[in-house]
Coordinates of N, CA and C and ligand atoms in Angstrom, one line a residue:
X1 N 3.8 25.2 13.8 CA 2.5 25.5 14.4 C 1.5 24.4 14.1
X2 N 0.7 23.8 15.1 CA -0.6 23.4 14.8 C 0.0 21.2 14.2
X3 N 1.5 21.5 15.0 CA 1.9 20.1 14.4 C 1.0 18.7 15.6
X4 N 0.7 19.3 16.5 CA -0.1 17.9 16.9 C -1.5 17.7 16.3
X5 N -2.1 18.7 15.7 CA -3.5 18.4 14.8 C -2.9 17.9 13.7
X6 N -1.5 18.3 13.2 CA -1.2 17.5 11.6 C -1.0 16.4 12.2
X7 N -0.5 15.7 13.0 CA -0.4 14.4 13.5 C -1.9 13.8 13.5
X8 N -2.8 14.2 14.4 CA -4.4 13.9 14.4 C -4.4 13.5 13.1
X9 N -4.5 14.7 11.9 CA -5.6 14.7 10.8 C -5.1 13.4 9.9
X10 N -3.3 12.9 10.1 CA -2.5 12.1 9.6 C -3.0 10.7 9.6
X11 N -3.7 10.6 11.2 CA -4.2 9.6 11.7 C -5.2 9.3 11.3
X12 N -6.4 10.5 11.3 CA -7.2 10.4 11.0 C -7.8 9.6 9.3
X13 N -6.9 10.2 8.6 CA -7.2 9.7 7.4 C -8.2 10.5 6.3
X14 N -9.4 10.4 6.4 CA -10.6 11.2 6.3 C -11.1 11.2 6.6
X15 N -11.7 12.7 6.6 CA -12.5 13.7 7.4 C -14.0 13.7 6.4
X16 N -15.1 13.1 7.2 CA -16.0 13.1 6.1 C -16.5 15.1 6.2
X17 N -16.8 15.6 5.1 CA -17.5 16.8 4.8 C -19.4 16.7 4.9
X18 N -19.8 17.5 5.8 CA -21.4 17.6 6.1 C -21.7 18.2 6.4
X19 N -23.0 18.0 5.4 CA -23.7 19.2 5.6 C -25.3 19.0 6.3
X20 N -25.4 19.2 7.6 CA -26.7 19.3 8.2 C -27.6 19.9 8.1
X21 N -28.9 19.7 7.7 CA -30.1 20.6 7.5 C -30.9 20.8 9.0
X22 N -30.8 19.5 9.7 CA -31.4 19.4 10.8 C -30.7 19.1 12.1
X23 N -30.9 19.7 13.1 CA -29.8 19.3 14.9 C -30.1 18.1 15.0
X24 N -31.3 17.6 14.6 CA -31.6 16.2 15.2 C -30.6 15.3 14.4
X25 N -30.6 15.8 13.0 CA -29.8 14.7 13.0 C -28.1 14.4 13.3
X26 N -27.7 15.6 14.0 CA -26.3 15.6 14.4 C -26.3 14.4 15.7
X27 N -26.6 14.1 16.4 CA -26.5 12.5 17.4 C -26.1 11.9 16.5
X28 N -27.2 11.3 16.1 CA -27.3 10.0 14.8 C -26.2 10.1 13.8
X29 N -25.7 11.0 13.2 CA -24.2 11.3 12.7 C -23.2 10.6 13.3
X30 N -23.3 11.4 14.4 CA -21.7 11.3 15.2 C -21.9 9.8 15.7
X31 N -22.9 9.5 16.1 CA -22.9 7.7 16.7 C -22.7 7.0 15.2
X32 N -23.0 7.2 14.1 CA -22.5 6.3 13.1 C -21.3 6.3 12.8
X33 N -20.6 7.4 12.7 CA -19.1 7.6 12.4 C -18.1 7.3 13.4
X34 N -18.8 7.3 14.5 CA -17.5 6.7 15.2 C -17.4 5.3 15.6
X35 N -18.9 4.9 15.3 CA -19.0 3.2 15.3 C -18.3 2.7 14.3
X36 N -18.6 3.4 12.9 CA -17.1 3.2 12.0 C -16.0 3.3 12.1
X37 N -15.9 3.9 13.0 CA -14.3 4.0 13.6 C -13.8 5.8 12.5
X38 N -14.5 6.3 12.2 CA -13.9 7.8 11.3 C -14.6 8.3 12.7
X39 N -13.4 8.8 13.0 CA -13.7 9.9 14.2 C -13.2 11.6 14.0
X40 N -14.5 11.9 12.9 CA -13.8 13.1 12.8 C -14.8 13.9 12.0
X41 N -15.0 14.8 11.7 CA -16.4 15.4 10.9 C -16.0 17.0 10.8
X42 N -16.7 17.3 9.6 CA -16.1 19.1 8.8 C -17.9 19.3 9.0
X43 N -18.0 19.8 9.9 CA -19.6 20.6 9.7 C -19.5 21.6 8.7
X44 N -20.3 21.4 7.8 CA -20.0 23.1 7.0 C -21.2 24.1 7.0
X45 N -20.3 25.4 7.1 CA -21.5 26.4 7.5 C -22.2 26.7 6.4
X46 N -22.5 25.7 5.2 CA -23.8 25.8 4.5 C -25.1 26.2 4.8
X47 N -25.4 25.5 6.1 CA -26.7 26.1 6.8 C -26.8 26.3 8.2
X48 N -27.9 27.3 8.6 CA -27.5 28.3 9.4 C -27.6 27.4 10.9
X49 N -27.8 26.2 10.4 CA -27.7 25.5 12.0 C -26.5 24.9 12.4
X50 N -24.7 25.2 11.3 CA -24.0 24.5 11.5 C -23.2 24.5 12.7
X51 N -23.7 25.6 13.6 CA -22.9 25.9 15.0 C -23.3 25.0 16.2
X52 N -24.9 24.9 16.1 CA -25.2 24.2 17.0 C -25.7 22.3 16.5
X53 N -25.2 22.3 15.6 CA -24.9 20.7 14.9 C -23.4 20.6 15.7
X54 N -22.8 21.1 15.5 CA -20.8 20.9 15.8 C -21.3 20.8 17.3
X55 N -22.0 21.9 18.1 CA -22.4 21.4 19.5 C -22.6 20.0 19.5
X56 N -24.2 19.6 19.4 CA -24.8 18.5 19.5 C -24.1 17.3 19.3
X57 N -23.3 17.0 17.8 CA -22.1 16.2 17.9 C -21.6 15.6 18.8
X58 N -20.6 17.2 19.5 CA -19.9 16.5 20.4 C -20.2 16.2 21.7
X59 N -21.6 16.9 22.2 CA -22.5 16.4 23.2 C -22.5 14.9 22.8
X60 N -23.0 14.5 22.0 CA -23.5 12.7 21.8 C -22.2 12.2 21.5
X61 N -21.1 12.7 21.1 CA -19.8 11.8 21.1 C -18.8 12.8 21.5
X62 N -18.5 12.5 22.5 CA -17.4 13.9 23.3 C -16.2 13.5 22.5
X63 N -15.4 12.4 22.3 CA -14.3 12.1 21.7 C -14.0 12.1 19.9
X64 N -15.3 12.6 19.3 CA -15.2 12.9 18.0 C -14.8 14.0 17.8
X65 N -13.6 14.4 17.0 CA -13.1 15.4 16.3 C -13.8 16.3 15.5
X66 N -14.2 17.2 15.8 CA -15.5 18.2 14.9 C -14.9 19.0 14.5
X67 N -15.0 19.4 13.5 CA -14.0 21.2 12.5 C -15.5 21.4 12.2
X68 N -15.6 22.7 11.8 CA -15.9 23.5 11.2 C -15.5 23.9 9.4
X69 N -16.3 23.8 8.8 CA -16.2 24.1 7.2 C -17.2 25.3 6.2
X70 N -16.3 25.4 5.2 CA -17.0 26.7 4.5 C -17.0 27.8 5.0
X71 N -16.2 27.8 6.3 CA -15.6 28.8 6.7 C -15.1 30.2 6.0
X72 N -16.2 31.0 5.9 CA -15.9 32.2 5.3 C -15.3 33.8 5.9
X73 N -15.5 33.9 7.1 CA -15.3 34.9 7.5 C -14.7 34.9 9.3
X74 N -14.9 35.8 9.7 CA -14.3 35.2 11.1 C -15.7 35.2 11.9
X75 N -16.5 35.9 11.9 CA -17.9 35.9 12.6 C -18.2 34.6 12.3
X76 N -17.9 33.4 11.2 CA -18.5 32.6 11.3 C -17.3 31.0 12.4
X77 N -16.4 31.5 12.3 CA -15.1 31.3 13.0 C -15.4 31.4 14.4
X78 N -15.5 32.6 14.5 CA -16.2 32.8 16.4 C -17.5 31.7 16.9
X79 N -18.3 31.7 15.9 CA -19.8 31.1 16.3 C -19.0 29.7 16.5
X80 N -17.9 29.1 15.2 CA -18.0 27.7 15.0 C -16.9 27.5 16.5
X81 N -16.3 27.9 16.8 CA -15.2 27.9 17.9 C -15.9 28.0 19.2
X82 N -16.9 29.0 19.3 CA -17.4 28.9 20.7 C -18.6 27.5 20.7
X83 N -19.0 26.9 19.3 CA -19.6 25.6 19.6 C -18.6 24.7 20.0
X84 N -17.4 24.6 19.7 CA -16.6 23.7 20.2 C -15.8 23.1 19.3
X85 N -15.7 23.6 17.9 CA -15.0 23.4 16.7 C -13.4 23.0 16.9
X86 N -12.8 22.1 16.7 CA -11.7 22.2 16.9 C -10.5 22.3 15.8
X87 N -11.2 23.0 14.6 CA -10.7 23.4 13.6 C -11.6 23.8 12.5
X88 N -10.9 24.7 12.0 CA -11.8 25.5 11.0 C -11.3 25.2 9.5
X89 N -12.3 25.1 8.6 CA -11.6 25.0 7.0 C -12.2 25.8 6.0
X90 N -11.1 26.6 5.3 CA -12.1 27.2 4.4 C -12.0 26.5 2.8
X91 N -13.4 27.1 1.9 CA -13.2 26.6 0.6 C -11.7 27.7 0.0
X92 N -11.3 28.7 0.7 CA -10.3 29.4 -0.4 C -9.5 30.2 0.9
X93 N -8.6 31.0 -0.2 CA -7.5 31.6 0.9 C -8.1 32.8 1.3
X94 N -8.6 33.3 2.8 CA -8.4 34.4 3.6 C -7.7 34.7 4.4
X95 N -6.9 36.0 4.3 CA -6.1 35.8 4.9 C -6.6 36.5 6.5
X96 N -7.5 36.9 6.4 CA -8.5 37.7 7.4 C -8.4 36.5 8.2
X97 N -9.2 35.6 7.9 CA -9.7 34.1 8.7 C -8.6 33.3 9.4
X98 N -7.4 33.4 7.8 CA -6.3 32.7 8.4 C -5.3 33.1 9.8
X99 N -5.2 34.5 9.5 CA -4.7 35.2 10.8 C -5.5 35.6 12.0
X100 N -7.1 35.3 11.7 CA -8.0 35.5 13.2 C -8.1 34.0 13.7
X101 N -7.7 33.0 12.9 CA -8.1 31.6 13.5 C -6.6 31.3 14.2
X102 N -5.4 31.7 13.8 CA -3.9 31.9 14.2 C -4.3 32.4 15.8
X103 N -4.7 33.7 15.5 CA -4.7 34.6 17.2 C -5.7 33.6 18.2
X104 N -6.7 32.8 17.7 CA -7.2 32.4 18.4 C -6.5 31.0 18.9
X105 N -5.4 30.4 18.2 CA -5.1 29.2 18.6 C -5.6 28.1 17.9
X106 N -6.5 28.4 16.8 CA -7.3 27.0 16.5 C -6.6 26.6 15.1
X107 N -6.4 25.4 14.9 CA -5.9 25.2 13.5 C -6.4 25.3 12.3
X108 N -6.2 25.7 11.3 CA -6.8 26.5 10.2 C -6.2 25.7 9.0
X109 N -7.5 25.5 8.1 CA -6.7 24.7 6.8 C -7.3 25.5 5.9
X110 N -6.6 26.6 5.2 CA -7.8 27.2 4.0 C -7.2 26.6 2.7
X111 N -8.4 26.7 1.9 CA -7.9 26.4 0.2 C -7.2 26.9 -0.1
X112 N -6.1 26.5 -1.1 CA -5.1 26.8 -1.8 C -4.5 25.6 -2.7
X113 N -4.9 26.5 -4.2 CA -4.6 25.5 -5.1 C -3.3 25.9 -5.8
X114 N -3.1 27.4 -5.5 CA -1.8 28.0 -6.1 C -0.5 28.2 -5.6
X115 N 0.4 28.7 -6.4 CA 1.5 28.3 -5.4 C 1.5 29.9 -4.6
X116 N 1.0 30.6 -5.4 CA 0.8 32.2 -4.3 C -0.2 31.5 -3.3
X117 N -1.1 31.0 -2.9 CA -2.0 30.7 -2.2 C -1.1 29.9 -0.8
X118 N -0.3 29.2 -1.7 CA 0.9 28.1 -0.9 C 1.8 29.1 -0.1
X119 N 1.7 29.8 -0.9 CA 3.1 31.0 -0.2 C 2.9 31.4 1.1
X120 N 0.9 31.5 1.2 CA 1.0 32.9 2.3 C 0.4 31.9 3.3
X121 N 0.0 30.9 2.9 CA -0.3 30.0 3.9 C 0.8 29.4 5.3
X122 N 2.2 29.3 4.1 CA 4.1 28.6 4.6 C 3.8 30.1 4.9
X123 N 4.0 31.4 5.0 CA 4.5 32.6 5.8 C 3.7 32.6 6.8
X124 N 2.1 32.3 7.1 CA 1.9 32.2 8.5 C 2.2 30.6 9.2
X125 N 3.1 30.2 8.7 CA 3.7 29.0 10.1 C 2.5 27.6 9.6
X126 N 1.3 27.7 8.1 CA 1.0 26.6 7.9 C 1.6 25.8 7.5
X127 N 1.0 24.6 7.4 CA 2.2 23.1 6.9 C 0.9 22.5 6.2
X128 N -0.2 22.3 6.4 CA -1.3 21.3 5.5 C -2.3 22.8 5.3
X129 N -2.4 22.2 4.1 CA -3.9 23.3 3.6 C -4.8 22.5 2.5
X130 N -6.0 22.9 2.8 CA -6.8 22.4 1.7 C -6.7 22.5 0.1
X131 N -6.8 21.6 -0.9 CA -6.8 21.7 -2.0 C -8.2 21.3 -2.5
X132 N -9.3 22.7 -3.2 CA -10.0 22.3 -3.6 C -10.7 23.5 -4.7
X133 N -11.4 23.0 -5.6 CA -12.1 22.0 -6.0 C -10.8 20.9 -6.3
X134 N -10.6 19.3 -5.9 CA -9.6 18.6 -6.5 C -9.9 18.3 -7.5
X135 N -10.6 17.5 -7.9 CA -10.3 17.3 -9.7 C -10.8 18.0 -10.2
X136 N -11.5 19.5 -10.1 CA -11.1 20.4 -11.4 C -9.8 20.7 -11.4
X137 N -9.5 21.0 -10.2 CA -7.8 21.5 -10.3 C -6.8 20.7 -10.8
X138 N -7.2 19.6 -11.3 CA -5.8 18.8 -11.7 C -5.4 17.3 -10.8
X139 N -6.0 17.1 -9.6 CA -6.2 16.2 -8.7 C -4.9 15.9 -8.0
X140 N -4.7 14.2 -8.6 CA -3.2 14.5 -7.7 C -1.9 14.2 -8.3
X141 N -2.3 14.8 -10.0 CA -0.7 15.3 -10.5 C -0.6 17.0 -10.2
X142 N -1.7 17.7 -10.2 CA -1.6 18.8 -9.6 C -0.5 19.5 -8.2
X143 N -1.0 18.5 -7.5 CA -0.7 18.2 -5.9 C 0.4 17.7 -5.8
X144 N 1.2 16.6 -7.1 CA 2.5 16.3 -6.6 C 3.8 17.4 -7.2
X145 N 3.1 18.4 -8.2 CA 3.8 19.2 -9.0 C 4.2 20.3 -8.0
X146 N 3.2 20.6 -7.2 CA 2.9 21.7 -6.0 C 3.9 21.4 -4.7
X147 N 3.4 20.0 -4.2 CA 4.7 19.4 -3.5 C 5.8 19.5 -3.5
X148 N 6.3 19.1 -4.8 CA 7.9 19.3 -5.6 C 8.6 20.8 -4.6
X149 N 8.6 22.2 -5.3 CA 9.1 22.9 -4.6 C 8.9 23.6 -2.9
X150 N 7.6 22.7 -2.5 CA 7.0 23.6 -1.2 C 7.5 22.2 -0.5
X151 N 8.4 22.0 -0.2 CA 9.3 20.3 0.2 C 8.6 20.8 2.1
X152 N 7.7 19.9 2.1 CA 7.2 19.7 3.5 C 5.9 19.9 3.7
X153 N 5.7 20.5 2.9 CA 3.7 21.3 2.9 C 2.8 19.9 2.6
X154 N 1.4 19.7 3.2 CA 1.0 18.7 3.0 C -0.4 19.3 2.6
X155 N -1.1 18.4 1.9 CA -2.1 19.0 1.2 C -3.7 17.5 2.3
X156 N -4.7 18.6 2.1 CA -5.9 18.0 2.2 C -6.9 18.3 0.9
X157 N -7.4 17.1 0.2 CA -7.8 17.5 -1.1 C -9.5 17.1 -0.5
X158 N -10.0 17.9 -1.1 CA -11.6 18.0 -0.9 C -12.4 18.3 -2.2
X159 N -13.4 17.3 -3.0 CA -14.1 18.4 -4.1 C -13.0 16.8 -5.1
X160 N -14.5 15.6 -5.2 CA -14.1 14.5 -6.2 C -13.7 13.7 -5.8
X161 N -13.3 13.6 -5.0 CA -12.7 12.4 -3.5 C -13.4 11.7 -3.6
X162 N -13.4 10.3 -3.8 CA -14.7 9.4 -3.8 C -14.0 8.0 -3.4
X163 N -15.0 6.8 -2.9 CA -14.5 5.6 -2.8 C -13.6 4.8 -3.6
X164 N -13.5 5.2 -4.7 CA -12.7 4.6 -6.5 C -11.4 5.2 -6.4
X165 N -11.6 6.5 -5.6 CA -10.1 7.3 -6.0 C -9.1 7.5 -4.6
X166 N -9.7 7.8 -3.4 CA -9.4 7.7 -2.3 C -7.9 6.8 -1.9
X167 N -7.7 5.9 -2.5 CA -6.8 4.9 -2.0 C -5.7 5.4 -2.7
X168 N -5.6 6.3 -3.7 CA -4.6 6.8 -4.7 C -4.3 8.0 -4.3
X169 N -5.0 8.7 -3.6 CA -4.7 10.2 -3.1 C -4.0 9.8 -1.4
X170 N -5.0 8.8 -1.1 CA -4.0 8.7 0.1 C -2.6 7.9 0.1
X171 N -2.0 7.6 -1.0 CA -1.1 6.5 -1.1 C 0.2 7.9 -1.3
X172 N -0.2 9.1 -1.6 CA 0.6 10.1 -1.7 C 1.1 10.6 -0.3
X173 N 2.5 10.9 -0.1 CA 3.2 11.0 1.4 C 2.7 13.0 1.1
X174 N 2.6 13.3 0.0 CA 1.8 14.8 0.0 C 0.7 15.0 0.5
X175 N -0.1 14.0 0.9 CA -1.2 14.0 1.5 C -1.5 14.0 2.7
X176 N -2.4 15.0 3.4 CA -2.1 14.4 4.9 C -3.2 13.8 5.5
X177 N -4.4 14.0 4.5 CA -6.0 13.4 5.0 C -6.8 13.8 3.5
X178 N -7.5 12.6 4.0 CA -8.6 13.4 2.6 C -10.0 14.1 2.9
X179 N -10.5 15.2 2.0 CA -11.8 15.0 2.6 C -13.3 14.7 1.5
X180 N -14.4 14.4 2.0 CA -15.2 14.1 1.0 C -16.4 14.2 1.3
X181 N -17.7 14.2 1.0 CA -19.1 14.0 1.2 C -19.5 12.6 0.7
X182 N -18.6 11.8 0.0 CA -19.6 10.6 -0.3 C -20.1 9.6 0.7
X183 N -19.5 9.4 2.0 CA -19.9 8.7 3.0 C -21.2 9.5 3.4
X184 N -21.6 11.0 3.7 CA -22.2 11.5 4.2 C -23.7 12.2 3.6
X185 N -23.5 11.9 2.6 CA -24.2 12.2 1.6 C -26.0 12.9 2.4
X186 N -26.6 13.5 1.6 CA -27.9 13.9 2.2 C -28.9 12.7 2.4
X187 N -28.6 12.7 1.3 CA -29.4 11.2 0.5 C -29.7 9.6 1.5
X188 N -28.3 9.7 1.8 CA -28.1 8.3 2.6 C -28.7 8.4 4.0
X189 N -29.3 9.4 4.4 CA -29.6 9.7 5.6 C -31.0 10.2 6.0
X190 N -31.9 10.4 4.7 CA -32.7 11.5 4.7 C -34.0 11.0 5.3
X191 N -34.2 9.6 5.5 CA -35.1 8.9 6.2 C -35.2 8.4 7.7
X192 N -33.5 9.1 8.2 CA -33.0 9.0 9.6 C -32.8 7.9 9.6
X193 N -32.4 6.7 8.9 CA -31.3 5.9 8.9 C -30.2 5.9 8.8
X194 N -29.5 6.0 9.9 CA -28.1 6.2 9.2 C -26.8 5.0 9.1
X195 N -27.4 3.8 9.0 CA -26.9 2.3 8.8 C -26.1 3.2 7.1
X196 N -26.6 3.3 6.4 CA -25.8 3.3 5.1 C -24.5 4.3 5.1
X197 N -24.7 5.3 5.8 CA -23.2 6.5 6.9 C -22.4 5.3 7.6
X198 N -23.1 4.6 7.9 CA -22.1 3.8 8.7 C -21.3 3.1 7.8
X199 N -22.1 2.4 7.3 CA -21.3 1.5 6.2 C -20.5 1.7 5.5
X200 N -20.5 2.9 4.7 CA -19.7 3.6 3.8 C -18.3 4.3 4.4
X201 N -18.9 4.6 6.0 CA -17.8 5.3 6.5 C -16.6 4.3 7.0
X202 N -17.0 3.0 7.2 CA -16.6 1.5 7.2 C -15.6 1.5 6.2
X203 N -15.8 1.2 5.5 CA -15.5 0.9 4.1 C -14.5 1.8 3.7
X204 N -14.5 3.2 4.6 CA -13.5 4.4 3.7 C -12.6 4.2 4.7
X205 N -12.5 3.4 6.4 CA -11.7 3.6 6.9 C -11.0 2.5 6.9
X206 N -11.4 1.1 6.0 CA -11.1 0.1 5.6 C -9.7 0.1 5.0
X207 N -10.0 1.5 3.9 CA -9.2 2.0 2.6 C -7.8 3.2 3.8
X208 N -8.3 3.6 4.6 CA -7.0 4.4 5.3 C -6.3 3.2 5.9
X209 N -6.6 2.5 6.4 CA -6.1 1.3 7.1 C -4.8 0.2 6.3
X210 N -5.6 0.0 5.2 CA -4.9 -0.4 4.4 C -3.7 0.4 3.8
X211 N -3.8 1.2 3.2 CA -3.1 2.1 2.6 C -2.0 2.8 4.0
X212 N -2.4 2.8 5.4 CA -1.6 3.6 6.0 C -0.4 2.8 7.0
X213 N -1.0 1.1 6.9 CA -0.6 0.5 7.9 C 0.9 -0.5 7.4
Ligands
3PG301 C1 -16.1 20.3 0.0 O1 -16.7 21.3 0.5 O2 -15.0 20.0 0.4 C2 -16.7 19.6 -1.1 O3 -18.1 19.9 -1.1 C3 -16.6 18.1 -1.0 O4 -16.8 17.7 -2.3 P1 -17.4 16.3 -2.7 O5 -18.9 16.4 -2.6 O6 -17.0 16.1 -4.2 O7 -16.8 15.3 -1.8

């Protein structure tokens, strides 16, 4: 199930994590990230505008890859899906979400750091699931221990992912994308420049490139 998005997210490399306070600045996002060539973005439903940010996105870049994050429940699933979400992620395992985002067709990555979390994820037909918090959980000796008996399952680690460590998480064939906020940061943006999103997002796809080619 859902193996031509594992192909995508494989490609993709990382998926930066964002969190928007304001629609306006969803354009100016999506035009820096894909000038950097990361074509792909986790809106998270941190704030209550993240439905119509995932819109606006893909209005200003129709060929960017937009999911939906912090996906908690399926009401928030429905909202992020009818903006145009082409994948949903949650911080932990539901299995409510997992089997409403199944019926719906959309690809679903929930957290799962355990191997019960692993279990029920492989029983509905997943193959990548998110791993997070990653370095509290152990990072990526955690992730290769986990690997070992779930022989095929591929992990997306989110939570400590950063420019320093990135090239080591992706160097793992257990991996199938990473994800992170350091490209995306509030901070780097908060003046509506988003030259320094660019740069960084540069620089991280510099590190997939290398590492994948
Ligand atoms: C997530 O939701 O996946 C995390 O907030 C990302 O964590 P980071 O800020 O450590 O990249």
């Amino acid at each position: 199930m859902f193996e031509k998005f594992y192909e995508k997210l494989e490609s993709l490399g990382i998926v930066p994590v964002i969190v928007l306070e304001k629609v306006e600045d969803s354009a100016p996002m999506a035009h820096a990230l894909m000038h950097a060539g990361m074509r792909s973005a986790e809106v998270t439903f941190r704030t209550a505008c993240a439905a119509e940010c995932i819109a606006a996105m893909i209005e200003a870049e129709p060929e960017i890859c937009v999911g939906a994050g912090t996906v908690l429940n399926n009401e928030q699933a429905d909202r992020a899906v009818a903006a145009g979400a082409q994948f949903i992620v949650s911080p932990g395992y539901s299995e409510d979400v997992v089997a409403h985002c199944i019926g719906l067709n959309v690809p679903v990555l929930p957290g799962c750091v355990t191997p019960t979390d692993i279990t029920a994820a492989i029983g509905h037909g997943l193959h990548v699931t998110k791993f997070f918090p990653a370095a509290q959980y152990g990072g990526l000796d955690t992730i290769k221990a986990l690997a070992a008996p779930f022989v095929g399952h591929r992990f997306m680690p989110t939570g400590g992912v950063s420019a320093a460590n990135v090239e080591k998480y992706l160097s793992c064939p257990a991996i199938a994308a990473c994800g992170g906020t350091w490209m995306v940061k509030p901070a780097l943006f908060a003046d509506g420049d988003f030259s320094a999103v660019e740069a960084k997002a540069r620089e991280a796809m510099d590190i997939v490139r290398r590492v994948r080619s």
